[in-house]
Coordinates of C-alpha atoms in Angstrom, one line a residue:
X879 CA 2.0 39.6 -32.8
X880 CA 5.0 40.9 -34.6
X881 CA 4.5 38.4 -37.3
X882 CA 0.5 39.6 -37.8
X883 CA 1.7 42.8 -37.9
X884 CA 4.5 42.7 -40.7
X885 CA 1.5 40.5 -42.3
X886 CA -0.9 43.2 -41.7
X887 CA 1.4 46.0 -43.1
X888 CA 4.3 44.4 -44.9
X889 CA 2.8 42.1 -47.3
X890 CA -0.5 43.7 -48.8
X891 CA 2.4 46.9 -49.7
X892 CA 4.8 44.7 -51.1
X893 CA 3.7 41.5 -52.7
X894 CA 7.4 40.9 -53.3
X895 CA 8.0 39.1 -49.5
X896 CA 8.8 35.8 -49.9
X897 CA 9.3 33.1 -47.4
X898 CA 11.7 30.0 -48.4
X899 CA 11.7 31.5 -51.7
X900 CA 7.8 31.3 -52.4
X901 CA 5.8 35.1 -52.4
X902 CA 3.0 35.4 -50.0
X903 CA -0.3 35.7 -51.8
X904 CA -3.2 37.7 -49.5
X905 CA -5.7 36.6 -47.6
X906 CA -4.9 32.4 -48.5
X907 CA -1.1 32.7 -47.1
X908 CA -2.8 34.3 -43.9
X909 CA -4.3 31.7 -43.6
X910 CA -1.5 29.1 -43.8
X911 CA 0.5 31.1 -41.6
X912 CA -2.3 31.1 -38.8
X913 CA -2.5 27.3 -38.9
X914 CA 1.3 27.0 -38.9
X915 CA 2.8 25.2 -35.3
X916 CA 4.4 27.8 -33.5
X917 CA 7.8 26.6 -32.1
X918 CA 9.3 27.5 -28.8
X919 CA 12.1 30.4 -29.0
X920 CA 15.5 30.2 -26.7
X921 CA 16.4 32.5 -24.6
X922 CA 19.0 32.7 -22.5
X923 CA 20.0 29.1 -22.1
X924 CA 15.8 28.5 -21.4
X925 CA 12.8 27.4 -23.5
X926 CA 10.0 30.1 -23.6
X927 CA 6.9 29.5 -25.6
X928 CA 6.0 31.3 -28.7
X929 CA 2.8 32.0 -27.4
X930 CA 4.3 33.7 -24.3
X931 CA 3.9 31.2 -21.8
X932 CA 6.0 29.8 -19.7
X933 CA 8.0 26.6 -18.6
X934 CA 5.9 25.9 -15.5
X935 CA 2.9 25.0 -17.6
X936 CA 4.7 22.8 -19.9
X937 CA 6.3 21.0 -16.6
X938 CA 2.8 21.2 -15.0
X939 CA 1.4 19.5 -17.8
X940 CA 4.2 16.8 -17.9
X941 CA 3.7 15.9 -14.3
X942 CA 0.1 15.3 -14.8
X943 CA 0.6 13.3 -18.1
X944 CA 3.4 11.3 -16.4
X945 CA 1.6 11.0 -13.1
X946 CA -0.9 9.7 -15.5
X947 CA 0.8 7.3 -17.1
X948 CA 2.0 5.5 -13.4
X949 CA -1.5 5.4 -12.0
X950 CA -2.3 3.1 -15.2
X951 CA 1.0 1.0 -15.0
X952 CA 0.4 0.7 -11.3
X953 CA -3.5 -0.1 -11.3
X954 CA -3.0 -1.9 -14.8
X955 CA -0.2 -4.0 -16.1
X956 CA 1.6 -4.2 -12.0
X957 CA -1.2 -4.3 -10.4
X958 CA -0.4 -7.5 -8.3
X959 CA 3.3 -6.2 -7.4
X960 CA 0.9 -2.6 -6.4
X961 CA -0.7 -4.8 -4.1
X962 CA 1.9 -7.2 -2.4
X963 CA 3.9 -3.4 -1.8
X964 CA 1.2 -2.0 -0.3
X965 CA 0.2 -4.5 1.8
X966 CA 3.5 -4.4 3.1
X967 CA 3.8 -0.7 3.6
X968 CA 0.6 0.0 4.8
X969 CA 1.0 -3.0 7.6
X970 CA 4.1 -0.7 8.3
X971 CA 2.0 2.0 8.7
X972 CA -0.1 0.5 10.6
X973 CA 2.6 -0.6 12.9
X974 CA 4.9 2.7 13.6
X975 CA 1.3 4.1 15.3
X976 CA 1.1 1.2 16.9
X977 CA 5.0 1.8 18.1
X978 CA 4.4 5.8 18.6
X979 CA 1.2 5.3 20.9
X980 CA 2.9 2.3 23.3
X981 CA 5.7 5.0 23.4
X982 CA 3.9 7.7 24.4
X983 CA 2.2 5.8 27.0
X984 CA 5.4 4.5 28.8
X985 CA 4.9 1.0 27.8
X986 CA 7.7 1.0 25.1
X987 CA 11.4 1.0 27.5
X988 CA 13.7 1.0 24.7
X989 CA 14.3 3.0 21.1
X990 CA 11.3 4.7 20.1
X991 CA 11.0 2.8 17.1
X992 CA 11.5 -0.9 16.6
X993 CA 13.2 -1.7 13.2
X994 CA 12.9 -5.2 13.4
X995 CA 10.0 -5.1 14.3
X996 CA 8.7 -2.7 11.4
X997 CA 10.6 -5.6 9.0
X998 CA 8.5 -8.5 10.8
X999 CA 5.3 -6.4 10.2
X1000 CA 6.4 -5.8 6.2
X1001 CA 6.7 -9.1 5.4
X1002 CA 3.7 -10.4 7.1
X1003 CA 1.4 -7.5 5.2
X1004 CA 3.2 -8.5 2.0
X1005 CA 2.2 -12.0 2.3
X1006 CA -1.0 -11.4 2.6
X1007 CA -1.5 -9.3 -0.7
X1008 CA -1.2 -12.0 -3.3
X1009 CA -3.9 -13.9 -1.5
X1010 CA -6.1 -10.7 -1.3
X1011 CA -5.9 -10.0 -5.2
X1012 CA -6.2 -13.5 -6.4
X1013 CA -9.7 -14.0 -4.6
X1014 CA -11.0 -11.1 -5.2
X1015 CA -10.8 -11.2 -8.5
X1016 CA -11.7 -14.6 -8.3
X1017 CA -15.1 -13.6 -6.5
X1018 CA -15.7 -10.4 -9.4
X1019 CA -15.2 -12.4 -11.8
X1020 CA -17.9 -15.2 -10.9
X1021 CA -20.2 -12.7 -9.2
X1022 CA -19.9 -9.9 -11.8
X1023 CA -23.2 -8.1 -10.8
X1024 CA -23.1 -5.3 -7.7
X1025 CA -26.4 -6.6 -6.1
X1026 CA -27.3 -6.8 -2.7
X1027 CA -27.1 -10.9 -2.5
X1028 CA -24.0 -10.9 -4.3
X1029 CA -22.3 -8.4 -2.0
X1030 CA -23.5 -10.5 1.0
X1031 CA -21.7 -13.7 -0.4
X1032 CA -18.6 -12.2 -1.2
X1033 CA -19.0 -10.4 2.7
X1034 CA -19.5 -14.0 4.1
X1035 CA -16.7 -15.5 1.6
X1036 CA -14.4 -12.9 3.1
X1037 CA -15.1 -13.1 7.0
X1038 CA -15.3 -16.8 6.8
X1039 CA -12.8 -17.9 4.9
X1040 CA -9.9 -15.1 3.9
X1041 CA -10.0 -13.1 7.6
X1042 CA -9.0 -17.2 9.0
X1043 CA -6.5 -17.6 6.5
X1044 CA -5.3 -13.5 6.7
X1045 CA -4.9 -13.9 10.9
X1046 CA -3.1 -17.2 10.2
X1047 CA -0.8 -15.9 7.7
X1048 CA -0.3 -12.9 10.1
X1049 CA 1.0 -15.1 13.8
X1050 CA 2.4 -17.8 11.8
X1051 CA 5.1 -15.7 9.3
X1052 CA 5.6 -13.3 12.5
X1053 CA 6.4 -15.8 15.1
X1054 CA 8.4 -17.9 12.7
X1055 CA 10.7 -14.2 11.8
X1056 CA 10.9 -14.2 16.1
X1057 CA 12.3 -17.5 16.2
X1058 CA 9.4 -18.8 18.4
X1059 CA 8.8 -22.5 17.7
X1060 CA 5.3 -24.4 16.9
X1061 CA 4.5 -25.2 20.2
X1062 CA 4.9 -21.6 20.9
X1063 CA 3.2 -20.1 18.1
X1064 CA 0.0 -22.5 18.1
X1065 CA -0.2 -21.5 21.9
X1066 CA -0.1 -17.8 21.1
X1067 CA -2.9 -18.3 18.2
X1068 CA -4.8 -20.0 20.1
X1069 CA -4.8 -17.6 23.0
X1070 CA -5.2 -14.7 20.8
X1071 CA -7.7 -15.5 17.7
X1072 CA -10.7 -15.2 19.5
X1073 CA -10.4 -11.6 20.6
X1074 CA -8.7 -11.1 17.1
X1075 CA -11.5 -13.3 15.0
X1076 CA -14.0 -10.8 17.3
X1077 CA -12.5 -7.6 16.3
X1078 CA -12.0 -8.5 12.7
X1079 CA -16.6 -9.0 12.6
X1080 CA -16.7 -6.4 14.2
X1081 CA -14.4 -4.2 11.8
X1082 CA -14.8 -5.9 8.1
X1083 CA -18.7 -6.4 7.6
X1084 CA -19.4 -2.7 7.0
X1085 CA -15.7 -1.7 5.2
X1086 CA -16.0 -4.3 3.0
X1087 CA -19.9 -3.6 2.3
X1088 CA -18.4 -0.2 0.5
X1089 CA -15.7 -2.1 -1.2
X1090 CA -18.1 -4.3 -2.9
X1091 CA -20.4 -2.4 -3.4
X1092 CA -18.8 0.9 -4.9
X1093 CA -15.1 0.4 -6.0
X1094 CA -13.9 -1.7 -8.9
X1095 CA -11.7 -4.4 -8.8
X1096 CA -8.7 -3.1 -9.5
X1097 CA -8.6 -0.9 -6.5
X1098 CA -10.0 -3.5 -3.6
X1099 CA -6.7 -4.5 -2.2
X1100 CA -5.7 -0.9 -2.0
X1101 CA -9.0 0.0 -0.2
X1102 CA -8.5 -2.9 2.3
X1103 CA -4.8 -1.9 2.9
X1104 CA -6.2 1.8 3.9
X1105 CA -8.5 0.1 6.2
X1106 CA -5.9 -2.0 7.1
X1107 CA -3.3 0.8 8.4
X1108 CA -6.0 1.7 10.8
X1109 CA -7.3 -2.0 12.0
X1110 CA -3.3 -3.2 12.1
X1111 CA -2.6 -0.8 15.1
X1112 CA -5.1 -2.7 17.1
X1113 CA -3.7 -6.0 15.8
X1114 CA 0.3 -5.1 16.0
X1115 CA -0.7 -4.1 19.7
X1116 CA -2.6 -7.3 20.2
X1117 CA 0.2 -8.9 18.6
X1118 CA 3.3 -7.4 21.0
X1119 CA 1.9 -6.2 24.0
X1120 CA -1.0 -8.5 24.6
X1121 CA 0.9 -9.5 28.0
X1122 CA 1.2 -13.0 26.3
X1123 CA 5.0 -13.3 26.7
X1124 CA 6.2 -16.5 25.0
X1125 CA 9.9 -17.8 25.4
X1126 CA 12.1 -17.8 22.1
X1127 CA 13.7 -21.0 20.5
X1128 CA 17.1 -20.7 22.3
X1129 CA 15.4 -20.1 25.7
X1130 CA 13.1 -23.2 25.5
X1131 CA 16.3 -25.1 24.4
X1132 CA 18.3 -23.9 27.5
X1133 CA 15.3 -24.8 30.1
X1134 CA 14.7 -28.0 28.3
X1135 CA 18.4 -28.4 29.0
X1136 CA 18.4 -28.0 32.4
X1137 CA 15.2 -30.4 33.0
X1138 CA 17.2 -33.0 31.5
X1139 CA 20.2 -32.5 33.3
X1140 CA 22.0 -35.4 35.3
X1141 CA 20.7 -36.2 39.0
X1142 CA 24.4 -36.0 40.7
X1143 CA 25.1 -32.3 39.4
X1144 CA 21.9 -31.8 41.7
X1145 CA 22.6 -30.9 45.5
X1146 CA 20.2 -32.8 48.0
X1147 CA 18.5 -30.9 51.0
X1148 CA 20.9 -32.5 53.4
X1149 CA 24.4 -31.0 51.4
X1150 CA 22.4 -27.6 51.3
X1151 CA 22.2 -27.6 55.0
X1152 CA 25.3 -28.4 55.6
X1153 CA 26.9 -25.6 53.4

């Protein structure tokens, strides 16, 4: 304003102002000075804007630009690395509600929170996220076209084929971080798919309908790991506290130990009477 002003009233009574050495001319340098970029002024040790806003819309704006700019890298150039981590972390997720409602409910005797446990979960999520955004850009990519018969294949691809492969992935990689053995784990699976295989039709059909059929590719795993923090609390409580309780290595080794032990360290009926 002070600058239109000393236009206003400084220049049209003295033609004599100069600026870098050059006199103004009229109306043609007001309009040169009008498009001229106005810079930001100092002012004790801050940065206010010429126009008279000021910092928390510049920083506002940053924020969104840069917020911006990680929602591409992350959906865009990383998107496989966006999946694997948020497989993992959403497992997690799925997991500490899993944790919080067996604590509530008494069934949890120990810490509140199992760490181990959490880690076990993590890894098992994670290694199930490179699978997930391999196939289902496979499956867009061949089946480009969002109609009804398309949706149904990639629906019947998913249940019959990746829920398998994502339950498997799931026992095997957490029994083998418990130190259970084969025998141990293929008992467990077997024991346990059925009422997991169940839940999962019962779960994916109509989730997975919406992925399909409404999201793009880039963001399917990330829809599925959202689903997935809800369907993992039923699976991590499956998983634990299924009342399926299964030895660990060490202990099968010490009563496979004692089966094979020698006859004389043995005490016949007689002896026991005796003493």
């Amino acid at each position: 304003m002070f600058s239109i002003r000393c236009l206003r009233f400084g220049i049209h009574q003295n033609p004599l102002i100069t600026r870098n050495g050059f006199p103004f001319n009229s109306q043609r340098d007001f309009k040169v000075l009008c498009r001229m970029k106005m810079e930001p002024l100092k002012c004790g040790g801050g940065v206010r804007l010429a126009h008279g806003k000021g910092e928390t819309e510049s920083h506002g704006l940053l924020l969104i630009r840069w917020t911006k700019i990680a929602w591409s890298n992350m959906f865009g150039k990383y998107l496989l690395v966006t999946n694997v981590v948020g497989s993992g972390l959403l497992m997690v997720v799925g997991d500490v509600i899993a944790q919080e409602y067996e604590y509530r409910r008494g069934l949890r005797h120990q810490d509140r929170f199992d760490t181990d446990r959490m880690y076990r979960m993590f890894v098992a999520g994670a290694l199930q996220g490179p699978l997930h955004h391999f196939v289902y850009n496979w499956m867009d990519r061949i089946m480009p076209a969002r109609t009804t018969k398309n949706i149904l294949k990639k629906i019947l691809i998913d249940q019959l084929f990746m829920s398998p492969a994502c339950i498997f992935i799931f026992f095997y990689s957490i029994c083998y971080l418990e130190r259970q053995t084969l025998e141990a784990t293929n008992k467990e699976l077997i024991s346990k798919f059925p009422y997991v295989y169940l839940l999962d039709w019962m779960t994916w059909p109509a989730a997975q309908y919406l992925n399909f059929r409404y999201l793009d590719t880039k963001y399917r795993v990330t829809f599925v790991n959202v689903c997935t923090a809800v369907y993992n609390v039923l699976m991590s409580y499956m998983k634990h506290d299924f009342g399926i309780h299964l030895p660990l290595e060490g202990e099968l080794v010490e009563s496979s130990q004692m089966s094979f032990a020698p006859s004389n360290y043995t005490t016949s009926p007689e002896t026991q009477k005796k003493v």
